[in-house]
Coordinates of C-alpha atoms in Angstrom, one line a residue:
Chain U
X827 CA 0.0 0.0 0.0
X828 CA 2.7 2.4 0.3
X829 CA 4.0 1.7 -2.8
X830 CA 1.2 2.9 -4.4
X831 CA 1.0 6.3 -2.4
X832 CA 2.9 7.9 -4.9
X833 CA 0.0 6.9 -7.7
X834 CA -1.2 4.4 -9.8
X835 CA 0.7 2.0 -11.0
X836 CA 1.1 -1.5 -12.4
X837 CA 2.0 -5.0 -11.0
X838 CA 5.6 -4.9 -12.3
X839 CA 5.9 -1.4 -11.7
X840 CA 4.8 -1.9 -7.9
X841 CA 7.1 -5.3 -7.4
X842 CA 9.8 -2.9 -8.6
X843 CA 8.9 -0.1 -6.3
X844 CA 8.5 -2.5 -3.2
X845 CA 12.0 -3.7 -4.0
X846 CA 13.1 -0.3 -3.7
X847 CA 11.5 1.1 -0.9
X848 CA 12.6 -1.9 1.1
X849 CA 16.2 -1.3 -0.7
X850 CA 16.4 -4.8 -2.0
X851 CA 14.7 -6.6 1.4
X852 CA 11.6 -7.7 0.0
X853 CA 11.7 -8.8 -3.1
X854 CA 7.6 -10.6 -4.5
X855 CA 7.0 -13.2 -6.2
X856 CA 4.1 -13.4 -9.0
X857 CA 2.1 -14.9 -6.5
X858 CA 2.5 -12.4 -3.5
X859 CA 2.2 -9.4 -5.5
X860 CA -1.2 -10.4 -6.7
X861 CA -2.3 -12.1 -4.2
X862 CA -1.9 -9.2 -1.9
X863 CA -3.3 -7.0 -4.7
X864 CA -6.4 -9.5 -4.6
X865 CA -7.1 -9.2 -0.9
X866 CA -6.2 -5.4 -0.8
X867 CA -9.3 -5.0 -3.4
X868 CA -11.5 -7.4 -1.9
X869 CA -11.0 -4.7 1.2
X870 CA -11.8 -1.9 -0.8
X871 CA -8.4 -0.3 -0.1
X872 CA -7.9 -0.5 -3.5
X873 CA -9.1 0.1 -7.4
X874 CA -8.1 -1.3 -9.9
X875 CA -8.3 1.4 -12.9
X876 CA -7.0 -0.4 -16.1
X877 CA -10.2 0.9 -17.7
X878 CA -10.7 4.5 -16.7
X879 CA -7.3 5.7 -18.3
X880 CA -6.0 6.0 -21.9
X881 CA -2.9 4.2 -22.0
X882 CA 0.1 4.8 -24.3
X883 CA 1.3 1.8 -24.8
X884 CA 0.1 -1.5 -25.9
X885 CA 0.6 -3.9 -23.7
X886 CA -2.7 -5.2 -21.5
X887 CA -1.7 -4.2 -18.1
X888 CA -3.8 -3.5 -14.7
X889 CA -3.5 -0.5 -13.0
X890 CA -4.1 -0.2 -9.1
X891 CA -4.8 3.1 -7.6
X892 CA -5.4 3.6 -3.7
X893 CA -9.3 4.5 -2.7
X894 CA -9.6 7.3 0.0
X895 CA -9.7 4.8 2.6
X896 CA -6.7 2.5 1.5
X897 CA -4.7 6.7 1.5
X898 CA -6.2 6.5 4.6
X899 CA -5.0 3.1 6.3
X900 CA -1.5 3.9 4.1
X901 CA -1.5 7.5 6.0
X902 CA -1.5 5.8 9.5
X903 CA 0.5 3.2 8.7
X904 CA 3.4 5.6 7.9
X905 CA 2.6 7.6 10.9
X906 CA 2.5 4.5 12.9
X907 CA 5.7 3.3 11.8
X908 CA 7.2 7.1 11.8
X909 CA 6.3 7.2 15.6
X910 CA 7.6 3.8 16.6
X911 CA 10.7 4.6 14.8
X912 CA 10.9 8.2 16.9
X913 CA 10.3 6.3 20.0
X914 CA 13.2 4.0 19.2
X915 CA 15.4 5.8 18.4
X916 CA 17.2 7.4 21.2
X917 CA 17.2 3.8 22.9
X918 CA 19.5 2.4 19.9
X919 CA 22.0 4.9 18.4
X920 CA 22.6 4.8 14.5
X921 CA 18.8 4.5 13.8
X922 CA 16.3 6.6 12.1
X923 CA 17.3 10.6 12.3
X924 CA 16.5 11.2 15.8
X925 CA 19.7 9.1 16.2
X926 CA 22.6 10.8 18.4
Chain O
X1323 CA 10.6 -22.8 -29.3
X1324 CA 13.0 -19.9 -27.5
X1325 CA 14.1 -20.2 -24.0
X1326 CA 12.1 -17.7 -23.0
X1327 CA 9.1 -19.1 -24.3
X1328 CA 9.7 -22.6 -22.5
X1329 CA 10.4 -21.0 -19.5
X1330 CA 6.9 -19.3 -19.6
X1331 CA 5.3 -22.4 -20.6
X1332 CA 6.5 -24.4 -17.5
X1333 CA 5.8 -21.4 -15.1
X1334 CA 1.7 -21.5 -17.2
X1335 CA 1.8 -25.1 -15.7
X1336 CA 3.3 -23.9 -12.6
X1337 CA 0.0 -21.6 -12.5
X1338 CA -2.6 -24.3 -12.8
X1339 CA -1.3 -25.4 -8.9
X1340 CA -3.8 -21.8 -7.7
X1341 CA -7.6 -21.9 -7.4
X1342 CA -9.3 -21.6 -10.2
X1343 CA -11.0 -18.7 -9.2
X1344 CA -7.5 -16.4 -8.6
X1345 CA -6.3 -18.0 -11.8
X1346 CA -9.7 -17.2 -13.9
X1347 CA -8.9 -13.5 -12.4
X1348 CA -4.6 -13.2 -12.4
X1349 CA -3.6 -16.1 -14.6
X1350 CA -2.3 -13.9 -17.4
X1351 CA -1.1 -11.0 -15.5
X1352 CA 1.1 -13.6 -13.2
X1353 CA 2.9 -15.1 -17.0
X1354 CA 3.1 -11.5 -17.9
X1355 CA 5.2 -10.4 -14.6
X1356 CA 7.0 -13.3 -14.5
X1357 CA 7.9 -13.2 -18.6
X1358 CA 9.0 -9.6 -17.8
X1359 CA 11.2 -10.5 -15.0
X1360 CA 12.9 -13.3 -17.1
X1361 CA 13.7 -10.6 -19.9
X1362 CA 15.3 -8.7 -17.4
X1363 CA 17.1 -10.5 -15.0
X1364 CA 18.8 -14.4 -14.9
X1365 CA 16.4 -16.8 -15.6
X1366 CA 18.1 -19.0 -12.5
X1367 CA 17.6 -15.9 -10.3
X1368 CA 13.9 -15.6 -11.1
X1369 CA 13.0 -19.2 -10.9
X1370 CA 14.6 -19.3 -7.4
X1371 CA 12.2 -16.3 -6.6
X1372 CA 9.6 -18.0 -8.3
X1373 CA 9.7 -21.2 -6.6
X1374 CA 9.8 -19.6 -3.4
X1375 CA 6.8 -17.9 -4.4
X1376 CA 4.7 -20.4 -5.2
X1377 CA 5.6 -22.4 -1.8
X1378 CA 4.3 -19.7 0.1
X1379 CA 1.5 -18.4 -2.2
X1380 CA 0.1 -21.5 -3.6
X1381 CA -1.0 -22.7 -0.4
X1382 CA -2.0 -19.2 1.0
X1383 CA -4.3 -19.2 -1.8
X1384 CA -5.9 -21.9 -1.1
X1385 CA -6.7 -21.5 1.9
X1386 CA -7.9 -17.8 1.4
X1387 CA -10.4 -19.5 -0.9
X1388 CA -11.4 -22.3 1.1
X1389 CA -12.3 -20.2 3.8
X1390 CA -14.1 -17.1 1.6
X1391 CA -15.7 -20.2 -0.2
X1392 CA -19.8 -19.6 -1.0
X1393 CA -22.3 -20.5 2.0
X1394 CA -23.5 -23.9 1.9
X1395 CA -27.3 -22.4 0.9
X1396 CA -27.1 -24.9 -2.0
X1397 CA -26.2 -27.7 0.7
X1398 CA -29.3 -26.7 2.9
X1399 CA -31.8 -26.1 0.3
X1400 CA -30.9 -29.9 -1.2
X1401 CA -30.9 -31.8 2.0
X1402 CA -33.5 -30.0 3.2
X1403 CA -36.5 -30.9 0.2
X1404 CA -34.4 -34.7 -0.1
X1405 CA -35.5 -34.8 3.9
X1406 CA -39.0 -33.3 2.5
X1407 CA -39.2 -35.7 -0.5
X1408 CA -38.7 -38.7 1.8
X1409 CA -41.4 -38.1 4.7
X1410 CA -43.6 -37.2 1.9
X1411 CA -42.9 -40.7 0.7
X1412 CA -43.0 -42.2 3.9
X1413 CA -46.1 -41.3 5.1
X1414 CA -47.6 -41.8 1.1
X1415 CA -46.2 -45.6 1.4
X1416 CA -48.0 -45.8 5.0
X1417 CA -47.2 -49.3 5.7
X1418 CA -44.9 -50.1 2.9
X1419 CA -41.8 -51.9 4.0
X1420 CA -39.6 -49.1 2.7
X1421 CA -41.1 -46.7 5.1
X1422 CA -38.9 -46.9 7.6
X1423 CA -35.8 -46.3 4.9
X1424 CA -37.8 -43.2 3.7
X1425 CA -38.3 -42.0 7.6
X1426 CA -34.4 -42.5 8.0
X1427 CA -33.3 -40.7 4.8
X1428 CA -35.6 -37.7 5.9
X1429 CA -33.9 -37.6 9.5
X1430 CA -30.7 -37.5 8.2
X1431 CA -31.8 -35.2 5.6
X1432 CA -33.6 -32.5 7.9
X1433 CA -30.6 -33.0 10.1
X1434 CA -27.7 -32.1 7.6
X1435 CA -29.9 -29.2 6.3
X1436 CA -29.9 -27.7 9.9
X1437 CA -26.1 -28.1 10.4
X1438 CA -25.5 -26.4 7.1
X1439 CA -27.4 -23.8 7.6
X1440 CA -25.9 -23.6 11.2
X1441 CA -22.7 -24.2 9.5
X1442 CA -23.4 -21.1 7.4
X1443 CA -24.5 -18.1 10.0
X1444 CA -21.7 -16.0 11.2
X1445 CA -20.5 -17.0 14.9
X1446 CA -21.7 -15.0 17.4
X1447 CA -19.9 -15.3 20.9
X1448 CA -22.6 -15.0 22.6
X1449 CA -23.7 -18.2 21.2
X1450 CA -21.5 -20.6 22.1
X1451 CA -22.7 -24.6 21.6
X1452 CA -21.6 -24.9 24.7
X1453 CA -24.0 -22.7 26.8
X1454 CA -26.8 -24.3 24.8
X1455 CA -26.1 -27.7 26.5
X1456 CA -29.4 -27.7 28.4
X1457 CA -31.8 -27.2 25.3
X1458 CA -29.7 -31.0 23.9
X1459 CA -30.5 -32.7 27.3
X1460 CA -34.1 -31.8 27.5
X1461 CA -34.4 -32.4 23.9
X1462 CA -34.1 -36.5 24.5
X1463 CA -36.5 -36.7 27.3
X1464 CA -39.2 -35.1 25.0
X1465 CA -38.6 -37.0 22.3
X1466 CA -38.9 -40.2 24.6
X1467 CA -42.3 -38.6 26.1
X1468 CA -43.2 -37.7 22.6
X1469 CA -43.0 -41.5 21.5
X1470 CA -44.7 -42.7 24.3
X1471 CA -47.7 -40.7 23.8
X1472 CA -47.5 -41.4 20.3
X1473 CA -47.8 -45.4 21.7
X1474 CA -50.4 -44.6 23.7
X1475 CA -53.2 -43.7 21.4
X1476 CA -55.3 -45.3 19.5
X1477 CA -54.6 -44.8 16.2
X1478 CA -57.7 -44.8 13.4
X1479 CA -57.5 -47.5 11.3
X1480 CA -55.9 -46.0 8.1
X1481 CA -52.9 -44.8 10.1
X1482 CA -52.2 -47.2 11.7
X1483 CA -48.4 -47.9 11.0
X1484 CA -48.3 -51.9 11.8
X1485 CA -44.7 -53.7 11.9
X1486 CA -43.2 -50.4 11.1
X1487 CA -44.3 -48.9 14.4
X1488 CA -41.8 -51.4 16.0
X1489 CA -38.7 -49.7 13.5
X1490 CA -40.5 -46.1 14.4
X1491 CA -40.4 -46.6 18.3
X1492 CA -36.9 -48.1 18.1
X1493 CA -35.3 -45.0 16.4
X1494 CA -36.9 -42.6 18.3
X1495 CA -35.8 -44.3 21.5
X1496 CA -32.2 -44.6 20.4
X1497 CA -31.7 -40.7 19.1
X1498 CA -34.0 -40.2 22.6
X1499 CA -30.7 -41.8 24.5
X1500 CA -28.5 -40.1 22.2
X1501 CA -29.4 -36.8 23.1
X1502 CA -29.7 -37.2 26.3
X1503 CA -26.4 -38.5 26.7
X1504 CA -24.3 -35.8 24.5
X1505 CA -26.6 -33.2 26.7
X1506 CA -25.3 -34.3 29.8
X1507 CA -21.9 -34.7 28.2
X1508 CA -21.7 -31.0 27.2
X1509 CA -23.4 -30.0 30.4
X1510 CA -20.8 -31.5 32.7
X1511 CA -18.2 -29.6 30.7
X1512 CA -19.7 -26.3 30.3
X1513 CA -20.3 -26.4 34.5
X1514 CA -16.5 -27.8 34.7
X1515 CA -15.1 -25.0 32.8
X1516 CA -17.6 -22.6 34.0
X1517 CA -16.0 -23.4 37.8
X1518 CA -12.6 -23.1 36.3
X1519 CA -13.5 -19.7 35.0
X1520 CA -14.6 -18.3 38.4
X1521 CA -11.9 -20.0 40.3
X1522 CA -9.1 -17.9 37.1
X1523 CA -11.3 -14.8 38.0
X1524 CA -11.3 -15.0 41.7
X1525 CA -8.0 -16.1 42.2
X1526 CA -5.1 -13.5 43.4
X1527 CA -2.8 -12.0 41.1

């Protein structure tokens, strides 16, 4: 879901942009990727919006988009992990900026 | 063939191990990523991915379809005019020697449809089989009371149920004692744990 809070974007493109928001950690299979894609729109976090934009280029690919609620849930989930991140670190020096 | 078309070819086989349903839906887009990832990086490197993938996705899938899987209306509605079907026949026969079968097939017919469609309501936790333990045990005494009643009256001629009777009285008797029994069963457990539960709550921390 954060991946896609920059915009819409495609499975490949997401996988890619997971890769490199983790820097290399998490890496998805075919499998994950949609499958997670799947559940996120069976949540309604979520649209998929192949068919609502004129595409360029020819090849048949899904677009996701985030609904206001899945901006939402992505929202507090940065903030969440923002805050846990402040909280930490002072106790462990090196990590995050609030690092000494 | 080109290597990269075999290597899509066995990952399209590779596919066919997902439900049907998240393949009907992502079957080409999941060739389509995974062809994309073979142009650009070593094939080895993406079939270790892959593999790795399919351990952990295949069976997620599965089981994310197993349990969002339809209600089991179809299952209820079925049973339920089978058990119908057979009483109808049952008491139509009157006192045919298949009678008894026919009485049988419609107990265990009503009694699937009501688990199904028990099966198939959301659980609530303030329904809990267990606290209903009370309404099993009761239920074989009344059955048994039922029966005897039904022995005790005269019956007009035309229904009168003859040999069959015997077969009648001998279920109702035995599903009578099974009730009862399972009843008492659950209620010596629910009172059990309910005493365990107190004596948890009450106890010092």
């Amino acid at each position: 879901m954060l991946a896609l809070l920059d915009g819409e974007n495609h499975g490949y493109a997401l996988m890619r942009r997971v890769e490199e928001l983790s820097a290399g950690a998490v890496r998805m299979g075919p499998g994950t990727l949609y499958g997670t894609l799947n559940r996120l729109l069976g949540d309604g976090l979520i649209i998929e919006t192949t068919d609502r934009v004129p595409r360029e280029d020819n090849e048949r690919r899904r677009y996701y988009q985030l609904t206001a609620q899945g901006a939402t849930v992505a929202q507090d989930e940065l903030t969440r992990l923002r805050t846990l991140v402040g909280r930490f670190s002072p106790l462990q020096p090196g990590l995050g900026s609030a690092g000494p | 063939m080109t290597a990269r078309n075999a290597h899509l070819a066995v990952y399209q086989r590779m596919t066919r191990l997902y439900p049907s349903s998240f393949r009907h839906n992502y079957d080409a887009d999941l060739v389509a990523l995974f062809a994309k990832q073979i142009e650009d990086e070593l094939p080895a490197r993406v079939w270790a991915r892959t593999l790795r993938d399919l351990v952990i996705s295949v069976p997620t899938q599965r089981l994310e379809t197993h349990m969002n899987r339809p209600s089991s209306h179809l299952l209820t509605a079925l049973s339920g005019v089978g058990a119908a079907t057979a009483a109808l026949l049952a008491f139509t026969l009157g006192t045919g020697p298949a009678m008894p079968v026919f009485l049988v097939v419609a107990f265990i017919g009503g009694a699937i449809a009501v688990w199904s469609w028990q099966a198939g309501q959301p659980v609530r936790a303030d329904k809990v089989a267990g606290k209903s333990w009370w309404k099993v045990l009761l239920a074989g005494p009344a059955l048994a009371a039922l029966t005897f009643v039904a022995m005790a009256i005269p019956w007009p001629e035309g229904m009168d149920l003859g040999d069959n009777a015997y077969w009648l009285i001998v279920i109702a008797f035995m599903t009578s004692l099974t009730l009862a029994a399972t009843g008492l069963v659950l209620g010596i457990v629910a009172v059990v744990e309910g005493r365990r539960t107190r004596q948890l709550g009450t106890s010092p921390t």
